[in-house]
Amino acid sequence: MTVILDGKKLRDKIFEDLKVKVANMSVKPSLAVILAGDDPSSKIYVNNKKKCAEKLGINSIIINYPSTVTENELLEKIQELNNDKNINAILVQLPLPVHIDKFKIIDAITPEKDVDGLTTYNSGKLFSGEKPYVYPCTPKGILLLLDEYGIEIEGKHAVVIGRSNLVGKPVAQMLLNKNATVTQCHSKTKNLSDITKTADILISAVGKKVVGENMLKSNCVVIDVGIFRDENGNLSGDVDFETVSKTASYITPVPGGVGPMTIASLMLNTVKLTEACR
Ligand code: GUN
């Protein structure tokens, strides 16, 4: 029988615990989110983050900039937030407008307030097998979900499709740090299904329908990070749920799988950074 990995249910459980924890903290956690430009999905994500934070008693501010914002304006704001004792966590929503060097902007965040775990310092710690201040939100959410359902990682063949800095690379590294054998696939990978057929755990994070029928062995654990609108305007993931769910042992739905876990991890990270500050 296929088990649905219910990200909403686990998120709600994490939120219940966090609400109590935050209520008992002497310092109210504060998250600052920088949103530059007018990408409609980013606006929805950022507002959602604020709503969730407020539900948990976490302060949250959104700092909006037009798509014409300069690198210097962003760098100055980040410096101000780095020095602000009332801000514990900083997130720069991606993507940034194309004329902005995202690496320069992200690296301006002090690692102690880098709630996404994306700075060179924190990703360097992750990639050297040391502990960063926090782990990137989506990969952390995926590992929490696997753990919640008692899915073992050690010794398993994990295939990751996608190599973004936000998801593909860090999740592959986190699985490797937990002693999985990891294969990373991407847009130039040849014979993708020959590789996916050997996966015990498959994670797809590309934003395109890339995993279909007959691409996986029976009882594979399937994690679908993709979420996009298909040609008919319907929300879709990277995985053809209809066919793949017939043979998978565990599978995340879209929506309701990885998405809620990303938000849960963001809130966990905000609280963690606040606790480390004191
Ligand atoms: N854009 C889409 N997902 C994310 C995320 O997890 N963090 C940031 N900073 N931007 C994103």
CSV table of N, CA and C in Angstrom, one decimal, residues 51-201:
chain,number,residue,atom,x,y,z
A,51,LYS,N,2.1,35.4,7.3
A,51,LYS,CA,0.9,34.9,8.0
A,51,LYS,C,1.2,33.8,9.0
A,52,CYS,N,2.0,32.9,8.5
A,52,CYS,CA,2.4,31.8,9.4
A,52,CYS,C,3.2,32.3,10.6
A,53,ALA,N,4.1,33.2,10.4
A,53,ALA,CA,4.9,33.7,11.5
A,53,ALA,C,4.0,34.3,12.5
A,54,GLU,N,3.0,35.1,12.1
A,54,GLU,CA,2.1,35.8,13.0
A,54,GLU,C,1.3,34.8,13.8
A,55,LYS,N,0.9,33.8,13.2
A,55,LYS,CA,0.1,32.7,13.9
A,55,LYS,C,0.9,32.1,15.0
A,56,LEU,N,2.2,32.1,14.9
A,56,LEU,CA,3.1,31.5,15.9
A,56,LEU,C,3.6,32.5,16.9
A,57,GLY,N,3.3,33.7,16.7
A,57,GLY,CA,3.8,34.7,17.7
A,57,GLY,C,5.2,35.2,17.3
A,58,ILE,N,5.6,35.0,16.0
A,58,ILE,CA,6.9,35.5,15.5
A,58,ILE,C,6.6,36.8,14.8
A,59,ASN,N,7.4,37.8,15.2
A,59,ASN,CA,7.3,39.1,14.4
A,59,ASN,C,7.8,38.9,13.0
A,60,SER,N,7.2,39.5,12.1
A,60,SER,CA,7.6,39.4,10.7
A,60,SER,C,7.5,40.7,10.0
A,61,ILE,N,8.5,41.2,9.3
A,61,ILE,CA,8.4,42.4,8.5
A,61,ILE,C,8.8,42.0,7.1
A,62,ILE,N,8.0,42.6,6.1
A,62,ILE,CA,8.3,42.4,4.7
A,62,ILE,C,8.9,43.8,4.2
A,63,ILE,N,10.0,43.8,3.6
A,63,ILE,CA,10.6,45.0,3.0
A,63,ILE,C,10.5,44.9,1.5
A,64,ASN,N,9.7,45.7,0.9
A,64,ASN,CA,9.4,45.6,-0.5
A,64,ASN,C,10.3,46.6,-1.3
A,65,TYR,N,10.8,46.2,-2.4
A,65,TYR,CA,11.5,47.0,-3.3
A,65,TYR,C,11.0,46.8,-4.7
A,66,PRO,N,11.0,47.9,-5.6
A,66,PRO,CA,10.6,47.7,-7.0
A,66,PRO,C,11.7,46.9,-7.7
A,67,SER,N,11.4,46.4,-8.9
A,67,SER,CA,12.3,45.6,-9.7
A,67,SER,C,13.5,46.4,-10.1
A,68,THR,N,13.4,47.8,-10.0
A,68,THR,CA,14.6,48.7,-10.4
A,68,THR,C,15.5,48.9,-9.2
A,69,VAL,N,15.3,48.2,-8.1
A,69,VAL,CA,16.2,48.4,-6.9
A,69,VAL,C,17.7,48.1,-7.3
A,70,THR,N,18.6,48.9,-6.7
A,70,THR,CA,20.0,48.7,-7.0
A,70,THR,C,20.6,47.7,-6.0
A,71,GLU,N,21.8,47.2,-6.4
A,71,GLU,CA,22.5,46.3,-5.5
A,71,GLU,C,22.9,47.0,-4.2
A,72,ASN,N,23.3,48.3,-4.3
A,72,ASN,CA,23.7,49.0,-3.2
A,72,ASN,C,22.6,49.2,-2.2
A,73,GLU,N,21.4,49.5,-2.7
A,73,GLU,CA,20.2,49.7,-1.8
A,73,GLU,C,20.0,48.4,-1.0
A,74,LEU,N,20.0,47.3,-1.7
A,74,LEU,CA,19.8,46.0,-1.0
A,74,LEU,C,20.9,45.8,0.0
A,75,LEU,N,22.2,46.0,-0.4
A,75,LEU,CA,23.3,45.8,0.5
A,75,LEU,C,23.2,46.7,1.8
A,76,GLU,N,22.8,47.9,1.6
A,76,GLU,CA,22.6,48.8,2.7
A,76,GLU,C,21.6,48.3,3.7
A,77,LYS,N,20.4,47.9,3.1
A,77,LYS,CA,19.3,47.4,4.0
A,77,LYS,C,19.8,46.1,4.7
A,78,ILE,N,20.5,45.3,4.1
A,78,ILE,CA,21.0,44.0,4.8
A,78,ILE,C,21.9,44.4,5.9
A,79,GLN,N,22.8,45.4,5.6
A,79,GLN,CA,23.7,45.8,6.7
A,79,GLN,C,22.9,46.3,7.9
A,80,GLU,N,21.9,47.1,7.6
A,80,GLU,CA,21.1,47.7,8.7
A,80,GLU,C,20.4,46.6,9.5
A,81,LEU,N,19.9,45.6,8.7
A,81,LEU,CA,19.2,44.4,9.4
A,81,LEU,C,20.2,43.6,10.2
A,82,ASN,N,21.4,43.4,9.7
A,82,ASN,CA,22.5,42.7,10.4
A,82,ASN,C,22.8,43.3,11.7
A,83,ASN,N,22.7,44.7,11.7
A,83,ASN,CA,23.1,45.4,13.0
A,83,ASN,C,21.9,45.6,13.9
A,84,ASP,N,20.7,45.3,13.5
A,84,ASP,CA,19.5,45.6,14.2
A,84,ASP,C,19.3,44.4,15.3
A,85,LYS,N,19.4,44.8,16.5
A,85,LYS,CA,19.3,43.8,17.6
A,85,LYS,C,17.9,43.2,17.7
A,86,ASN,N,16.9,43.9,17.1
A,86,ASN,CA,15.6,43.4,17.2
A,86,ASN,C,15.2,42.4,16.0
A,87,ILE,N,16.2,42.2,15.1
A,87,ILE,CA,16.0,41.2,14.0
A,87,ILE,C,16.8,40.0,14.2
A,88,ASN,N,16.2,38.8,14.2
A,88,ASN,CA,17.0,37.6,14.5
A,88,ASN,C,17.3,36.8,13.2
A,89,ALA,N,16.4,37.0,12.2
A,89,ALA,CA,16.5,36.2,11.0
A,89,ALA,C,16.2,37.0,9.7
A,90,ILE,N,17.0,36.8,8.7
A,90,ILE,CA,16.9,37.6,7.4
A,90,ILE,C,16.7,36.6,6.3
A,91,LEU,N,15.7,36.9,5.4
A,91,LEU,CA,15.5,36.1,4.2
A,91,LEU,C,15.4,37.0,3.0
A,92,VAL,N,16.2,36.8,2.0
A,92,VAL,CA,16.0,37.5,0.8
A,92,VAL,C,15.3,36.6,-0.2
A,93,GLN,N,14.1,37.0,-0.6
A,93,GLN,CA,13.3,36.1,-1.4
A,93,GLN,C,13.9,36.0,-2.8
A,94,LEU,N,14.0,34.8,-3.3
A,94,LEU,CA,14.6,34.5,-4.7
A,94,LEU,C,13.4,34.1,-5.6
A,95,PRO,N,13.5,34.4,-6.8
A,95,PRO,CA,14.6,35.1,-7.6
A,95,PRO,C,14.6,36.6,-7.3
A,96,LEU,N,15.8,37.1,-7.5
A,96,LEU,CA,16.0,38.6,-7.5
A,96,LEU,C,15.9,39.1,-8.9
A,97,PRO,N,15.7,40.4,-9.1
A,97,PRO,CA,15.7,40.9,-10.5
A,97,PRO,C,17.1,40.6,-11.1
A,98,VAL,N,17.0,40.4,-12.5
A,98,VAL,CA,18.2,39.8,-13.2
A,98,VAL,C,19.5,40.7,-13.1
A,99,HIS,N,19.3,42.0,-12.9
A,99,HIS,CA,20.5,42.8,-12.8
A,99,HIS,C,21.2,42.8,-11.5
A,100,ILE,N,20.7,42.0,-10.5
A,100,ILE,CA,21.2,41.9,-9.2
A,100,ILE,C,22.1,40.6,-9.1
A,101,ASP,N,23.3,40.8,-8.5
A,101,ASP,CA,24.1,39.6,-8.2
A,101,ASP,C,23.6,38.9,-6.9
A,102,LYS,N,22.9,37.8,-7.1
A,102,LYS,CA,22.2,37.2,-5.9
A,102,LYS,C,23.3,36.6,-4.9
A,103,PHE,N,24.4,36.2,-5.5
A,103,PHE,CA,25.4,35.7,-4.5
A,103,PHE,C,26.0,36.7,-3.6
A,104,LYS,N,26.2,37.9,-4.2
A,104,LYS,CA,26.7,39.1,-3.4
A,104,LYS,C,25.7,39.5,-2.4
A,105,ILE,N,24.4,39.5,-2.8
A,105,ILE,CA,23.3,39.9,-1.8
A,105,ILE,C,23.2,38.9,-0.7
A,106,ILE,N,23.1,37.6,-1.0
A,106,ILE,CA,23.0,36.6,0.0
A,106,ILE,C,24.2,36.6,0.9
A,107,ASP,N,25.3,36.7,0.4
A,107,ASP,CA,26.5,36.7,1.2
A,107,ASP,C,26.7,37.9,2.1
A,108,ALA,N,25.9,38.9,1.9
A,108,ALA,CA,25.9,40.1,2.7
A,108,ALA,C,25.2,39.8,4.1
A,109,ILE,N,24.4,38.8,4.1
A,109,ILE,CA,23.7,38.5,5.3
A,109,ILE,C,24.6,37.9,6.3
A,110,THR,N,24.6,38.3,7.5
A,110,THR,CA,25.5,37.7,8.5
A,110,THR,C,25.1,36.3,8.8
A,111,PRO,N,26.0,35.3,8.8
A,111,PRO,CA,25.6,33.9,8.9
A,111,PRO,C,24.7,33.6,10.1
A,112,GLU,N,24.9,34.4,11.2
A,112,GLU,CA,24.0,34.1,12.4
A,112,GLU,C,22.6,34.5,12.2
A,113,LYS,N,22.3,35.2,11.1
A,113,LYS,CA,20.9,35.6,10.8
A,113,LYS,C,20.4,35.0,9.5
A,114,ASP,N,21.2,34.2,8.9
A,114,ASP,CA,20.9,33.6,7.5
A,114,ASP,C,19.9,32.5,7.7
A,115,VAL,N,18.7,32.8,7.7
A,115,VAL,CA,17.6,31.8,8.0
A,115,VAL,C,17.4,30.8,6.9
A,116,ASP,N,17.9,31.0,5.7
A,116,ASP,CA,17.9,30.1,4.6
A,116,ASP,C,19.1,29.2,4.6
A,117,GLY,N,20.1,29.5,5.3
A,117,GLY,CA,21.3,28.7,5.3
A,117,GLY,C,22.0,28.7,4.0
A,118,LEU,N,21.9,29.8,3.3
A,118,LEU,CA,22.5,29.9,1.9
A,118,LEU,C,23.8,30.6,1.8
A,119,THR,N,24.2,31.3,2.8
A,119,THR,CA,25.5,32.1,2.7
A,119,THR,C,26.6,31.1,2.5
A,120,THR,N,27.8,31.6,2.0
A,120,THR,CA,28.9,30.8,1.8
A,120,THR,C,29.4,30.1,3.1
A,121,TYR,N,29.2,30.9,4.2
A,121,TYR,CA,29.6,30.3,5.5
A,121,TYR,C,28.8,29.1,5.8
A,122,ASN,N,27.5,29.3,5.8
A,122,ASN,CA,26.6,28.1,6.2
A,122,ASN,C,26.6,27.0,5.2
A,123,SER,N,26.6,27.3,3.9
A,123,SER,CA,26.7,26.2,2.9
A,123,SER,C,28.1,25.5,3.0
A,124,GLY,N,29.1,26.3,3.3
A,124,GLY,CA,30.4,25.7,3.5
A,124,GLY,C,30.5,24.7,4.6
A,125,LYS,N,29.8,25.1,5.7
A,125,LYS,CA,29.7,24.2,6.9
A,125,LYS,C,29.0,22.9,6.5
A,126,LEU,N,27.8,23.1,5.8
A,126,LEU,CA,27.0,21.9,5.4
A,126,LEU,C,27.9,21.0,4.5
A,127,PHE,N,28.6,21.6,3.5
A,127,PHE,CA,29.3,20.8,2.5
A,127,PHE,C,30.6,20.2,3.1
A,128,SER,N,31.0,20.7,4.2
A,128,SER,CA,32.2,20.1,4.8
A,128,SER,C,31.8,19.1,5.9
A,129,GLY,N,30.5,18.9,6.1
A,129,GLY,CA,30.0,17.9,7.0
A,129,GLY,C,29.9,18.5,8.5
A,130,GLU,N,30.1,19.8,8.6
A,130,GLU,CA,30.0,20.4,9.9
A,130,GLU,C,28.6,21.0,10.1
A,131,LYS,N,28.3,21.6,11.2
A,131,LYS,CA,26.9,22.1,11.5
A,131,LYS,C,26.9,23.6,11.1
A,132,PRO,N,26.0,23.9,10.1
A,132,PRO,CA,25.7,25.3,9.8
A,132,PRO,C,24.8,25.9,11.0
A,133,TYR,N,24.6,27.2,11.0
A,133,TYR,CA,23.7,27.7,12.0
A,133,TYR,C,22.3,27.1,11.8
A,134,VAL,N,21.9,27.1,10.5
A,134,VAL,CA,20.7,26.4,10.1
A,134,VAL,C,20.8,25.7,8.7
A,135,TYR,N,20.0,24.8,8.5
A,135,TYR,CA,20.0,24.1,7.2
A,135,TYR,C,19.0,24.8,6.2
A,136,PRO,N,19.2,24.8,4.9
A,136,PRO,CA,18.2,25.3,4.0
A,136,PRO,C,16.8,24.7,4.2
A,137,CYS,N,15.8,25.6,4.0
A,137,CYS,CA,14.5,25.2,4.5
A,137,CYS,C,13.9,24.0,3.8
A,138,THR,N,13.9,24.0,2.5
A,138,THR,CA,13.2,22.9,1.8
A,138,THR,C,13.9,21.5,2.1
A,139,PRO,N,15.3,21.5,1.9
A,139,PRO,CA,16.0,20.2,2.3
A,139,PRO,C,15.7,19.8,3.7
A,140,LYS,N,15.7,20.7,4.6
A,140,LYS,CA,15.5,20.4,6.0
A,140,LYS,C,14.0,19.8,6.2
A,141,GLY,N,13.1,20.4,5.5
A,141,GLY,CA,11.7,20.0,5.6
A,141,GLY,C,11.6,18.5,5.0
A,142,ILE,N,12.3,18.3,3.9
A,142,ILE,CA,12.2,16.9,3.4
A,142,ILE,C,12.8,15.9,4.4
A,143,LEU,N,13.9,16.2,5.0
A,143,LEU,CA,14.5,15.3,5.9
A,143,LEU,C,13.6,15.1,7.2
A,144,LEU,N,12.9,16.1,7.6
A,144,LEU,CA,12.0,16.0,8.7
A,144,LEU,C,10.8,15.1,8.3
A,145,LEU,N,10.4,15.2,7.1
A,145,LEU,CA,9.3,14.4,6.6
A,145,LEU,C,9.7,12.9,6.6
A,146,LEU,N,10.9,12.6,6.0
A,146,LEU,CA,11.4,11.2,6.0
A,146,LEU,C,11.5,10.7,7.4
A,147,ASP,N,12.0,11.5,8.3
A,147,ASP,CA,12.2,11.0,9.7
A,147,ASP,C,10.8,10.7,10.3
A,148,GLU,N,9.9,11.6,10.1
A,148,GLU,CA,8.5,11.4,10.7
A,148,GLU,C,7.9,10.1,10.3
A,149,TYR,N,8.2,9.7,9.1
A,149,TYR,CA,7.6,8.4,8.6
A,149,TYR,C,8.5,7.2,8.8
A,150,GLY,N,9.6,7.4,9.5
A,150,GLY,CA,10.5,6.3,9.8
A,150,GLY,C,11.3,5.8,8.6
A,151,ILE,N,11.5,6.6,7.6
A,151,ILE,CA,12.1,6.2,6.4
A,151,ILE,C,13.7,6.3,6.6
A,152,GLU,N,14.3,5.1,6.4
A,152,GLU,CA,15.8,5.1,6.6
A,152,GLU,C,16.5,5.7,5.5
A,153,ILE,N,17.6,6.3,5.7
A,153,ILE,CA,18.4,7.0,4.7
A,153,ILE,C,19.8,6.2,4.5
A,154,GLU,N,20.4,5.8,5.6
A,154,GLU,CA,21.7,5.2,5.6
A,154,GLU,C,21.7,4.0,4.6
A,155,GLY,N,22.7,4.0,3.7
A,155,GLY,CA,22.9,2.9,2.8
A,155,GLY,C,21.9,2.9,1.6
A,156,LYS,N,21.0,3.8,1.6
A,156,LYS,CA,20.0,3.8,0.5
A,156,LYS,C,20.5,4.6,-0.7
A,157,HIS,N,20.1,4.2,-1.9
A,157,HIS,CA,20.5,5.0,-3.1
A,157,HIS,C,19.5,6.1,-3.2
A,158,ALA,N,19.9,7.3,-3.0
A,158,ALA,CA,19.1,8.5,-3.2
A,158,ALA,C,19.4,9.1,-4.5
A,159,VAL,N,18.4,9.3,-5.4
A,159,VAL,CA,18.6,10.0,-6.6
A,159,VAL,C,18.0,11.4,-6.5
A,160,VAL,N,18.7,12.4,-6.7
A,160,VAL,CA,18.2,13.8,-6.7
A,160,VAL,C,18.2,14.3,-8.1
A,161,ILE,N,17.0,14.8,-8.6
A,161,ILE,CA,17.0,15.4,-9.9
A,161,ILE,C,16.9,16.9,-9.6
A,162,GLY,N,17.9,17.7,-10.2
A,162,GLY,CA,18.0,19.1,-9.9
A,162,GLY,C,19.2,19.4,-9.1
A,163,ARG,N,19.8,20.6,-9.5
A,163,ARG,CA,21.1,21.0,-8.8
A,163,ARG,C,21.1,22.4,-8.4
A,164,SER,N,19.9,22.9,-8.0
A,164,SER,CA,19.8,24.3,-7.5
A,164,SER,C,20.5,24.5,-6.2
A,165,ASN,N,20.9,25.7,-5.9
A,165,ASN,CA,21.5,26.0,-4.5
A,165,ASN,C,20.5,25.9,-3.4
A,166,LEU,N,19.2,26.2,-3.8
A,166,LEU,CA,18.1,26.2,-2.8
A,166,LEU,C,17.8,24.8,-2.4
A,167,VAL,N,17.7,23.9,-3.3
A,167,VAL,CA,17.2,22.5,-3.0
A,167,VAL,C,18.1,21.4,-3.4
A,168,GLY,N,18.4,21.3,-4.7
A,168,GLY,CA,19.1,20.1,-5.2
A,168,GLY,C,20.4,19.8,-4.6
A,169,LYS,N,21.3,20.8,-4.6
A,169,LYS,CA,22.6,20.6,-4.0
A,169,LYS,C,22.6,20.3,-2.5
A,170,PRO,N,21.9,21.2,-1.7
A,170,PRO,CA,21.9,21.0,-0.3
A,170,PRO,C,21.2,19.7,0.1
A,171,VAL,N,20.1,19.3,-0.6
A,171,VAL,CA,19.5,18.1,-0.1
A,171,VAL,C,20.3,16.9,-0.4
A,172,ALA,N,21.1,16.9,-1.6
A,172,ALA,CA,22.0,15.8,-1.9
A,172,ALA,C,23.1,15.7,-0.8
A,173,GLN,N,23.6,16.8,-0.4
A,173,GLN,CA,24.6,16.8,0.6
A,173,GLN,C,24.1,16.3,2.0
A,174,MET,N,22.9,16.8,2.3
A,174,MET,CA,22.3,16.3,3.6
A,174,MET,C,22.1,14.8,3.6
A,175,LEU,N,21.7,14.3,2.5
A,175,LEU,CA,21.5,12.8,2.4
A,175,LEU,C,22.8,12.1,2.5
A,176,LEU,N,23.8,12.7,1.8
A,176,LEU,CA,25.2,12.1,1.8
A,176,LEU,C,25.7,12.1,3.3
A,177,ASN,N,25.5,13.2,4.0
A,177,ASN,CA,25.9,13.3,5.4
A,177,ASN,C,25.3,12.3,6.3
A,178,LYS,N,24.1,11.8,5.8
A,178,LYS,CA,23.4,10.8,6.5
A,178,LYS,C,23.7,9.4,6.0
A,179,ASN,N,24.8,9.3,5.2
A,179,ASN,CA,25.3,8.0,4.7
A,179,ASN,C,24.4,7.4,3.6
A,180,ALA,N,23.7,8.2,2.8
A,180,ALA,CA,23.0,7.6,1.6
A,180,ALA,C,24.1,7.6,0.6
A,181,THR,N,23.9,6.8,-0.5
A,181,THR,CA,24.7,6.8,-1.7
A,181,THR,C,23.9,7.7,-2.6
A,182,VAL,N,24.5,8.8,-3.0
A,182,VAL,CA,23.7,9.8,-3.7
A,182,VAL,C,24.1,10.0,-5.2
A,183,THR,N,23.1,10.0,-6.0
A,183,THR,CA,23.4,10.4,-7.4
A,183,THR,C,22.6,11.6,-7.7
A,184,GLN,N,23.4,12.6,-8.3
A,184,GLN,CA,22.7,13.9,-8.6
A,184,GLN,C,22.5,14.0,-10.1
A,185,CYS,N,21.3,14.1,-10.6
A,185,CYS,CA,21.0,14.3,-12.0
A,185,CYS,C,20.5,15.7,-12.3
A,186,HIS,N,20.6,16.0,-13.6
A,186,HIS,CA,20.2,17.4,-14.0
A,186,HIS,C,19.9,17.4,-15.5
A,187,SER,N,19.7,18.6,-16.0
A,187,SER,CA,19.2,18.7,-17.4
A,187,SER,C,20.1,18.1,-18.4
A,188,LYS,N,21.3,17.9,-18.1
A,188,LYS,CA,22.2,17.3,-19.1
A,188,LYS,C,22.5,15.8,-18.8
A,189,THR,N,21.8,15.3,-17.9
A,189,THR,CA,22.0,13.8,-17.5
A,189,THR,C,21.5,13.0,-18.7
A,190,LYS,N,22.3,12.0,-19.1
A,190,LYS,CA,21.8,11.1,-20.2
A,190,LYS,C,21.1,9.9,-19.5
A,191,ASN,N,20.1,9.4,-20.2
A,191,ASN,CA,19.4,8.2,-19.8
A,191,ASN,C,18.9,8.2,-18.4
A,192,LEU,N,18.2,9.3,-18.1
A,192,LEU,CA,17.7,9.6,-16.7
A,192,LEU,C,17.0,8.4,-16.1
A,193,SER,N,16.1,7.7,-16.9
A,193,SER,CA,15.3,6.7,-16.3
A,193,SER,C,16.2,5.4,-15.9
A,194,ASP,N,17.3,5.3,-16.6
A,194,ASP,CA,18.2,4.2,-16.2
A,194,ASP,C,18.7,4.4,-14.8
A,195,ILE,N,18.9,5.7,-14.4
A,195,ILE,CA,19.4,6.0,-13.1
A,195,ILE,C,18.2,6.0,-12.1
A,196,THR,N,17.1,6.6,-12.5
A,196,THR,CA,16.0,6.7,-11.5
A,196,THR,C,15.5,5.3,-11.1
A,197,LYS,N,15.6,4.4,-12.1
A,197,LYS,CA,15.1,3.0,-11.8
A,197,LYS,C,15.9,2.3,-10.7
A,198,THR,N,17.1,2.9,-10.3
A,198,THR,CA,17.9,2.2,-9.3
A,198,THR,C,17.7,3.0,-7.9
A,199,ALA,N,16.8,4.0,-7.9
A,199,ALA,CA,16.6,4.8,-6.7
A,199,ALA,C,15.8,4.1,-5.6
A,200,ASP,N,16.3,4.1,-4.4
A,200,ASP,CA,15.4,3.8,-3.2
A,200,ASP,C,14.6,5.0,-2.8
A,201,ILE,N,15.3,6.1,-2.9
A,201,ILE,CA,14.6,7.4,-2.6
A,201,ILE,C,14.8,8.3,-3.8
